[in-house]
Amino acid sequence: MDEFPPETLALPSGPARVEWRRSARARRVSLRIDPTGGVVIVTLPLRASRKAGMALLMGHADWVANRLAALPDVVQFVDGAVVPIGGEPHRIRHAPAARAGTCLRDRELHVSGAAEFLSRRVRDFLRQEARRRLTALVMAKAGTIGILPSRLTLKDTKSRWGSCAPDRSLALSWRLVMAPPFVQDYVVAHEVAHLRHMNHGPQFWALVDELTPHAKAAIPWLKAEGARLLRIG
């Protein structure tokens, strides 16, 4: 159970939704913005007080306001909405009487069935498409280094696009299916490289460069556009 419940605070720049997190690993009070819900996350070390968190929050109120204002608009999975798939815009078309389920056709995502199920069906389709595309990339790149992952899991992470555990299990964000192929290629190469090097040392980055030519383009793309992917759906 959270020590401090989420709350809406009146900052000098206006109201903001704030969530408090207690972390044994944190060495100092910190702030970050969760772009998914437009929430301010305040992380407190074990012995830090809520007062310390409030002091940091109020001292950085302008930064918080600017970051929240810069968040992209939320895009819901509704009829007529435009969502990227592989970096290309696709318009959602609700076709209630269609029998094809959910399918891509001419830069459109056609979804059958009742309207109340449309959002879930779009999300399910994107997750399935992500698994198909990303699994192929993972297996191809892992095959080149001769180390296969023990497991591949798709998640809806908020702070990392991928991860590699010590047991060689990989996790990737399903939202990568909305990113351009060169971004998918880099993120997969990054995590596959961790199968050999569980660090970010020179050998790791050398292997990343062997696995993909897209690091220099993909890293700034994720920094500039990643929040937009988290605001979709």
PDB file of C-alpha atoms in Angstrom:
ATOM      1  CA  MET A   1       0.000   0.000   0.000  1.00  0.00           C
ATOM      2  CA  ASP A   2       1.283   3.497  -0.872  1.00  0.00           C
ATOM      3  CA  GLU A   3       2.489   5.547   2.100  1.00  0.00           C
ATOM      4  CA  PHE A   4       1.091   8.713   0.513  1.00  0.00           C
ATOM      5  CA  PRO A   5      -1.929   8.420  -1.799  1.00  0.00           C
ATOM      6  CA  PRO A   6      -1.962  10.109  -5.228  1.00  0.00           C
ATOM      7  CA  GLU A   7      -3.287  13.644  -5.099  1.00  0.00           C
ATOM      8  CA  THR A   8      -3.901  16.739  -7.169  1.00  0.00           C
ATOM      9  CA  LEU A   9      -1.778  19.614  -5.934  1.00  0.00           C
ATOM     10  CA  ALA A  10      -2.163  23.316  -6.655  1.00  0.00           C
ATOM     11  CA  LEU A  11       1.219  24.324  -8.029  1.00  0.00           C
ATOM     12  CA  PRO A  12       1.956  27.983  -8.859  1.00  0.00           C
ATOM     13  CA  SER A  13       1.415  27.139 -12.526  1.00  0.00           C
ATOM     14  CA  GLY A  14      -1.854  25.272 -11.925  1.00  0.00           C
ATOM     15  CA  PRO A  15      -3.119  21.900 -10.676  1.00  0.00           C
ATOM     16  CA  ALA A  16      -1.008  18.791 -11.243  1.00  0.00           C
ATOM     17  CA  ARG A  17      -1.613  15.138 -10.474  1.00  0.00           C
ATOM     18  CA  VAL A  18       1.152  13.841  -8.199  1.00  0.00           C
ATOM     19  CA  GLU A  19       2.082  10.280  -7.211  1.00  0.00           C
ATOM     20  CA  TRP A  20       4.496   9.532  -4.375  1.00  0.00           C
ATOM     21  CA  ARG A  21       6.921   6.608  -4.561  1.00  0.00           C
ATOM     22  CA  ARG A  22       9.130   5.257  -1.778  1.00  0.00           C
ATOM     23  CA  SER A  23      12.304   3.556  -3.027  1.00  0.00           C
ATOM     24  CA  ALA A  24      15.020   1.692  -1.104  1.00  0.00           C
ATOM     25  CA  ARG A  25      17.399   2.278  -4.014  1.00  0.00           C
ATOM     26  CA  ALA A  26      16.879   6.036  -4.231  1.00  0.00           C
ATOM     27  CA  ARG A  27      19.656   8.140  -2.726  1.00  0.00           C
ATOM     28  CA  ARG A  28      17.919  11.473  -3.145  1.00  0.00           C
ATOM     29  CA  VAL A  29      14.479  12.928  -3.749  1.00  0.00           C
ATOM     30  CA  SER A  30      13.721  13.087  -7.463  1.00  0.00           C
ATOM     31  CA  LEU A  31      11.023  14.191  -9.901  1.00  0.00           C
ATOM     32  CA  ARG A  32       9.958  12.799 -13.224  1.00  0.00           C
ATOM     33  CA  ILE A  33       6.942  13.076 -15.502  1.00  0.00           C
ATOM     34  CA  ASP A  34       5.004   9.959 -16.444  1.00  0.00           C
ATOM     35  CA  PRO A  35       3.846  10.860 -19.956  1.00  0.00           C
ATOM     36  CA  THR A  36       1.264   8.074 -20.082  1.00  0.00           C
ATOM     37  CA  GLY A  37      -1.098   9.797 -17.701  1.00  0.00           C
ATOM     38  CA  GLY A  38       0.516  13.204 -17.429  1.00  0.00           C
ATOM     39  CA  VAL A  39       1.410  12.520 -13.797  1.00  0.00           C
ATOM     40  CA  VAL A  40       4.269  13.936 -11.717  1.00  0.00           C
ATOM     41  CA  ILE A  41       6.179  11.154  -9.944  1.00  0.00           C
ATOM     42  CA  VAL A  42       8.005  12.121  -6.763  1.00  0.00           C
ATOM     43  CA  THR A  43      10.441   9.435  -5.586  1.00  0.00           C
ATOM     44  CA  LEU A  44      11.541   9.486  -1.950  1.00  0.00           C
ATOM     45  CA  PRO A  45      14.431   7.597  -0.332  1.00  0.00           C
ATOM     46  CA  LEU A  46      13.444   5.502   2.682  1.00  0.00           C
ATOM     47  CA  ARG A  47      14.202   8.208   5.237  1.00  0.00           C
ATOM     48  CA  ALA A  48      13.076  11.213   3.212  1.00  0.00           C
ATOM     49  CA  SER A  49       9.950  13.056   4.304  1.00  0.00           C
ATOM     50  CA  ARG A  50       7.000  14.167   2.236  1.00  0.00           C
ATOM     51  CA  LYS A  51       8.047  17.701   3.182  1.00  0.00           C
ATOM     52  CA  ALA A  52      11.332  17.178   1.326  1.00  0.00           C
ATOM     53  CA  GLY A  53       9.416  15.984  -1.722  1.00  0.00           C
ATOM     54  CA  MET A  54       7.119  19.004  -1.589  1.00  0.00           C
ATOM     55  CA  ALA A  55      10.109  21.324  -1.335  1.00  0.00           C
ATOM     56  CA  LEU A  56      11.654  19.841  -4.478  1.00  0.00           C
ATOM     57  CA  LEU A  57       8.306  19.905  -6.266  1.00  0.00           C
ATOM     58  CA  MET A  58       7.598  23.539  -5.466  1.00  0.00           C
ATOM     59  CA  GLY A  59      11.178  24.535  -6.234  1.00  0.00           C
ATOM     60  CA  HIS A  60      10.810  23.020  -9.717  1.00  0.00           C
ATOM     61  CA  ALA A  61       7.214  24.066 -10.371  1.00  0.00           C
ATOM     62  CA  ASP A  62       8.135  25.860 -13.604  1.00  0.00           C
ATOM     63  CA  TRP A  63       9.995  22.780 -14.873  1.00  0.00           C
ATOM     64  CA  VAL A  64       6.978  20.610 -14.053  1.00  0.00           C
ATOM     65  CA  ALA A  65       4.603  23.019 -15.786  1.00  0.00           C
ATOM     66  CA  ASN A  66       6.756  23.195 -18.904  1.00  0.00           C
ATOM     67  CA  ARG A  67       7.124  19.421 -19.117  1.00  0.00           C
ATOM     68  CA  LEU A  68       3.397  18.830 -18.680  1.00  0.00           C
ATOM     69  CA  ALA A  69       2.547  21.496 -21.256  1.00  0.00           C
ATOM     70  CA  ALA A  70       4.954  19.918 -23.746  1.00  0.00           C
ATOM     71  CA  LEU A  71       3.308  16.493 -23.589  1.00  0.00           C
ATOM     72  CA  PRO A  72       1.727  15.399 -26.883  1.00  0.00           C
ATOM     73  CA  ASP A  73      -2.042  15.150 -27.095  1.00  0.00           C
ATOM     74  CA  VAL A  74      -3.620  11.880 -26.014  1.00  0.00           C
ATOM     75  CA  VAL A  75      -4.807   9.700 -28.928  1.00  0.00           C
ATOM     76  CA  GLN A  76      -7.568   7.253 -28.050  1.00  0.00           C
ATOM     77  CA  PHE A  77      -8.285   4.063 -29.980  1.00  0.00           C
ATOM     78  CA  VAL A  78     -11.555   5.251 -31.496  1.00  0.00           C
ATOM     79  CA  ASP A  79     -13.098   5.283 -34.947  1.00  0.00           C
ATOM     80  CA  GLY A  80     -11.332   7.819 -37.130  1.00  0.00           C
ATOM     81  CA  ALA A  81      -8.241   8.198 -34.939  1.00  0.00           C
ATOM     82  CA  VAL A  82      -4.848   8.055 -36.638  1.00  0.00           C
ATOM     83  CA  VAL A  83      -2.179   5.859 -35.042  1.00  0.00           C
ATOM     84  CA  PRO A  84       1.304   5.049 -36.331  1.00  0.00           C
ATOM     85  CA  ILE A  85       2.197   1.465 -37.206  1.00  0.00           C
ATOM     86  CA  GLY A  86       5.805   0.982 -38.176  1.00  0.00           C
ATOM     87  CA  GLY A  87       6.113   4.765 -38.145  1.00  0.00           C
ATOM     88  CA  GLU A  88       3.426   5.219 -40.805  1.00  0.00           C
ATOM     89  CA  PRO A  89       0.030   6.795 -39.998  1.00  0.00           C
ATOM     90  CA  HIS A  90      -2.958   4.464 -40.138  1.00  0.00           C
ATOM     91  CA  ARG A  91      -6.562   5.524 -39.614  1.00  0.00           C
ATOM     92  CA  ILE A  92      -8.821   3.344 -37.468  1.00  0.00           C
ATOM     93  CA  ARG A  93     -11.970   2.358 -39.345  1.00  0.00           C
ATOM     94  CA  HIS A  94     -14.804   0.753 -37.393  1.00  0.00           C
ATOM     95  CA  ALA A  95     -16.659  -1.771 -39.555  1.00  0.00           C
ATOM     96  CA  PRO A  96     -19.228  -3.350 -37.192  1.00  0.00           C
ATOM     97  CA  ALA A  97     -20.607  -5.893 -39.669  1.00  0.00           C
ATOM     98  CA  ALA A  98     -17.281  -6.997 -41.135  1.00  0.00           C
ATOM     99  CA  ARG A  99     -16.118 -10.558 -40.564  1.00  0.00           C
ATOM    100  CA  ALA A 100     -12.393  -9.982 -40.885  1.00  0.00           C
ATOM    101  CA  GLY A 101     -11.798  -9.145 -37.224  1.00  0.00           C
ATOM    102  CA  THR A 102      -8.969  -6.598 -37.230  1.00  0.00           C
ATOM    103  CA  CYS A 103      -6.776  -6.140 -40.285  1.00  0.00           C
ATOM    104  CA  LEU A 104      -4.541  -3.645 -42.065  1.00  0.00           C
ATOM    105  CA  ARG A 105      -5.605  -2.468 -45.500  1.00  0.00           C
ATOM    106  CA  ASP A 106      -4.454   0.579 -47.483  1.00  0.00           C
ATOM    107  CA  ARG A 107      -3.019   2.489 -44.510  1.00  0.00           C
ATOM    108  CA  GLU A 108      -6.174   1.791 -42.504  1.00  0.00           C
ATOM    109  CA  LEU A 109      -6.816  -0.470 -39.537  1.00  0.00           C
ATOM    110  CA  HIS A 110     -10.246  -2.065 -40.009  1.00  0.00           C
ATOM    111  CA  VAL A 111     -11.926  -3.280 -36.838  1.00  0.00           C
ATOM    112  CA  SER A 112     -15.139  -5.290 -36.739  1.00  0.00           C
ATOM    113  CA  GLY A 113     -17.540  -5.940 -33.876  1.00  0.00           C
ATOM    114  CA  ALA A 114     -19.341  -3.752 -31.384  1.00  0.00           C
ATOM    115  CA  ALA A 115     -18.046  -0.249 -30.664  1.00  0.00           C
ATOM    116  CA  GLU A 116     -17.422  -0.970 -26.982  1.00  0.00           C
ATOM    117  CA  PHE A 117     -14.809  -3.572 -27.957  1.00  0.00           C
ATOM    118  CA  LEU A 118     -12.989  -1.418 -30.519  1.00  0.00           C
ATOM    119  CA  SER A 119     -10.272  -0.050 -28.210  1.00  0.00           C
ATOM    120  CA  ARG A 120      -9.422  -3.478 -26.817  1.00  0.00           C
ATOM    121  CA  ARG A 121      -9.324  -5.031 -30.281  1.00  0.00           C
ATOM    122  CA  VAL A 122      -6.995  -2.355 -31.609  1.00  0.00           C
ATOM    123  CA  ARG A 123      -4.688  -2.827 -28.628  1.00  0.00           C
ATOM    124  CA  ASP A 124      -4.759  -6.621 -28.999  1.00  0.00           C
ATOM    125  CA  PHE A 125      -3.941  -6.317 -32.695  1.00  0.00           C
ATOM    126  CA  LEU A 126      -1.007  -3.995 -32.048  1.00  0.00           C
ATOM    127  CA  ARG A 127       0.372  -6.305 -29.367  1.00  0.00           C
ATOM    128  CA  GLN A 128       0.113  -9.280 -31.720  1.00  0.00           C
ATOM    129  CA  GLU A 129       1.744  -7.327 -34.517  1.00  0.00           C
ATOM    130  CA  ALA A 130       4.496  -6.228 -32.133  1.00  0.00           C
ATOM    131  CA  ARG A 131       5.139  -9.829 -31.113  1.00  0.00           C
ATOM    132  CA  ARG A 132       5.342 -10.924 -34.747  1.00  0.00           C
ATOM    133  CA  ARG A 133       7.715  -8.180 -35.847  1.00  0.00           C
ATOM    134  CA  LEU A 134       9.885  -7.962 -32.754  1.00  0.00           C
ATOM    135  CA  THR A 135      10.245 -11.723 -32.313  1.00  0.00           C
ATOM    136  CA  ALA A 136      11.589 -11.995 -35.855  1.00  0.00           C
ATOM    137  CA  LEU A 137      14.120  -9.242 -35.143  1.00  0.00           C
ATOM    138  CA  VAL A 138      15.181 -10.747 -31.821  1.00  0.00           C
ATOM    139  CA  MET A 139      15.731 -14.217 -33.232  1.00  0.00           C
ATOM    140  CA  ALA A 140      17.657 -12.919 -36.239  1.00  0.00           C
ATOM    141  CA  LYS A 141      20.011 -10.780 -34.175  1.00  0.00           C
ATOM    142  CA  ALA A 142      20.385 -13.310 -31.366  1.00  0.00           C
ATOM    143  CA  GLY A 143      21.250 -15.917 -33.976  1.00  0.00           C
ATOM    144  CA  THR A 144      24.132 -13.816 -35.241  1.00  0.00           C
ATOM    145  CA  ILE A 145      25.813 -13.808 -31.806  1.00  0.00           C
ATOM    146  CA  GLY A 146      24.902 -17.429 -31.038  1.00  0.00           C
ATOM    147  CA  ILE A 147      22.998 -16.624 -27.821  1.00  0.00           C
ATOM    148  CA  LEU A 148      19.231 -17.055 -27.755  1.00  0.00           C
ATOM    149  CA  PRO A 149      17.029 -15.432 -25.120  1.00  0.00           C
ATOM    150  CA  SER A 150      15.373 -17.734 -22.628  1.00  0.00           C
ATOM    151  CA  ARG A 151      12.100 -15.865 -23.036  1.00  0.00           C
ATOM    152  CA  LEU A 152      10.643 -12.826 -24.785  1.00  0.00           C
ATOM    153  CA  THR A 153       7.911 -10.849 -23.050  1.00  0.00           C
ATOM    154  CA  LEU A 154       5.970  -7.864 -24.337  1.00  0.00           C
ATOM    155  CA  LYS A 155       5.073  -5.264 -21.729  1.00  0.00           C
ATOM    156  CA  ASP A 156       3.580  -1.788 -21.499  1.00  0.00           C
ATOM    157  CA  THR A 157       6.493  -0.146 -19.733  1.00  0.00           C
ATOM    158  CA  LYS A 158       6.604   3.573 -18.924  1.00  0.00           C
ATOM    159  CA  SER A 159      10.308   4.261 -18.540  1.00  0.00           C
ATOM    160  CA  ARG A 160      12.205   1.675 -20.614  1.00  0.00           C
ATOM    161  CA  TRP A 161      11.683   0.395 -24.136  1.00  0.00           C
ATOM    162  CA  GLY A 162      13.368  -2.910 -23.355  1.00  0.00           C
ATOM    163  CA  SER A 163      15.276  -4.857 -20.740  1.00  0.00           C
ATOM    164  CA  CYS A 164      17.431  -7.960 -20.398  1.00  0.00           C
ATOM    165  CA  ALA A 165      17.474  -9.980 -17.161  1.00  0.00           C
ATOM    166  CA  PRO A 166      20.424 -12.056 -15.890  1.00  0.00           C
ATOM    167  CA  ASP A 167      18.552 -15.229 -16.891  1.00  0.00           C
ATOM    168  CA  ARG A 168      18.668 -14.008 -20.525  1.00  0.00           C
ATOM    169  CA  SER A 169      14.966 -13.212 -20.671  1.00  0.00           C
ATOM    170  CA  LEU A 170      14.144 -10.157 -22.772  1.00  0.00           C
ATOM    171  CA  ALA A 171      11.258  -7.749 -22.344  1.00  0.00           C
ATOM    172  CA  LEU A 172      10.196  -5.204 -24.946  1.00  0.00           C
ATOM    173  CA  SER A 173       7.492  -2.559 -25.025  1.00  0.00           C
ATOM    174  CA  TRP A 174       4.689  -3.505 -27.400  1.00  0.00           C
ATOM    175  CA  ARG A 175       4.453   0.202 -28.260  1.00  0.00           C
ATOM    176  CA  LEU A 176       7.602  -0.183 -30.350  1.00  0.00           C
ATOM    177  CA  VAL A 177       5.346  -1.535 -33.101  1.00  0.00           C
ATOM    178  CA  MET A 178       4.248   2.069 -33.617  1.00  0.00           C
ATOM    179  CA  ALA A 179       7.833   3.302 -34.062  1.00  0.00           C
ATOM    180  CA  PRO A 180       9.687   3.308 -37.403  1.00  0.00           C
ATOM    181  CA  PRO A 181      11.540   0.093 -38.315  1.00  0.00           C
ATOM    182  CA  PHE A 182      14.969   1.650 -37.699  1.00  0.00           C
ATOM    183  CA  VAL A 183      13.949   2.391 -34.100  1.00  0.00           C
ATOM    184  CA  GLN A 184      12.680  -1.161 -33.579  1.00  0.00           C
ATOM    185  CA  ASP A 185      15.927  -2.464 -35.044  1.00  0.00           C
ATOM    186  CA  TYR A 186      18.042  -0.428 -32.628  1.00  0.00           C
ATOM    187  CA  VAL A 187      16.071  -1.281 -29.473  1.00  0.00           C
ATOM    188  CA  VAL A 188      16.169  -4.989 -30.285  1.00  0.00           C
ATOM    189  CA  ALA A 189      19.906  -4.802 -31.052  1.00  0.00           C
ATOM    190  CA  HIS A 190      20.470  -3.017 -27.734  1.00  0.00           C
ATOM    191  CA  GLU A 191      18.715  -5.705 -25.712  1.00  0.00           C
ATOM    192  CA  VAL A 192      20.216  -8.612 -27.677  1.00  0.00           C
ATOM    193  CA  ALA A 193      23.680  -7.155 -27.056  1.00  0.00           C
ATOM    194  CA  HIS A 194      22.931  -7.446 -23.342  1.00  0.00           C
ATOM    195  CA  LEU A 195      22.699 -11.212 -23.787  1.00  0.00           C
ATOM    196  CA  ARG A 196      26.489 -11.099 -24.050  1.00  0.00           C
ATOM    197  CA  HIS A 197      27.357  -7.959 -22.092  1.00  0.00           C
ATOM    198  CA  MET A 198      25.229  -7.100 -19.038  1.00  0.00           C
ATOM    199  CA  ASN A 199      26.597  -3.571 -18.903  1.00  0.00           C
ATOM    200  CA  HIS A 200      26.991  -0.471 -21.049  1.00  0.00           C
ATOM    201  CA  GLY A 201      30.741  -0.661 -21.509  1.00  0.00           C
ATOM    202  CA  PRO A 202      32.753  -0.225 -24.716  1.00  0.00           C
ATOM    203  CA  GLN A 203      32.387  -3.889 -25.732  1.00  0.00           C
ATOM    204  CA  PHE A 204      28.624  -3.627 -25.356  1.00  0.00           C
ATOM    205  CA  TRP A 205      28.361  -0.558 -27.598  1.00  0.00           C
ATOM    206  CA  ALA A 206      30.721  -2.117 -30.127  1.00  0.00           C
ATOM    207  CA  LEU A 207      28.403  -5.117 -30.336  1.00  0.00           C
ATOM    208  CA  VAL A 208      25.353  -2.847 -30.693  1.00  0.00           C
ATOM    209  CA  ASP A 209      27.054  -1.202 -33.671  1.00  0.00           C
ATOM    210  CA  GLU A 210      27.665  -4.648 -35.167  1.00  0.00           C
ATOM    211  CA  LEU A 211      23.999  -5.556 -34.766  1.00  0.00           C
ATOM    212  CA  THR A 212      22.472  -2.341 -36.098  1.00  0.00           C
ATOM    213  CA  PRO A 213      23.528   0.753 -38.069  1.00  0.00           C
ATOM    214  CA  HIS A 214      20.713   2.822 -36.567  1.00  0.00           C
ATOM    215  CA  ALA A 215      21.850   3.743 -33.049  1.00  0.00           C
ATOM    216  CA  LYS A 216      22.781   7.336 -33.891  1.00  0.00           C
ATOM    217  CA  ALA A 217      19.376   7.982 -35.458  1.00  0.00           C
ATOM    218  CA  ALA A 218      17.186   5.924 -33.136  1.00  0.00           C
ATOM    219  CA  ILE A 219      18.428   7.250 -29.783  1.00  0.00           C
ATOM    220  CA  PRO A 220      17.495  10.899 -30.496  1.00  0.00           C
ATOM    221  CA  TRP A 221      14.231   9.756 -32.131  1.00  0.00           C
ATOM    222  CA  LEU A 222      13.185   7.980 -28.930  1.00  0.00           C
ATOM    223  CA  LYS A 223      14.072  11.009 -26.833  1.00  0.00           C
ATOM    224  CA  ALA A 224      12.057  13.317 -29.094  1.00  0.00           C
ATOM    225  CA  GLU A 225       9.128  11.071 -30.013  1.00  0.00           C
ATOM    226  CA  GLY A 226       8.945   8.390 -27.328  1.00  0.00           C
ATOM    227  CA  ALA A 227       6.471  10.317 -25.180  1.00  0.00           C
ATOM    228  CA  ARG A 228       4.088  10.486 -28.131  1.00  0.00           C
ATOM    229  CA  LEU A 229       3.929   6.679 -28.288  1.00  0.00           C
ATOM    230  CA  LEU A 230       3.122   6.529 -24.577  1.00  0.00           C
ATOM    231  CA  ARG A 231       0.154   8.876 -25.095  1.00  0.00           C
ATOM    232  CA  ILE A 232      -1.553   6.615 -27.622  1.00  0.00           C
ATOM    233  CA  GLY A 233      -4.297   4.208 -26.642  1.00  0.00           C
TER     234      GLY A 233
END
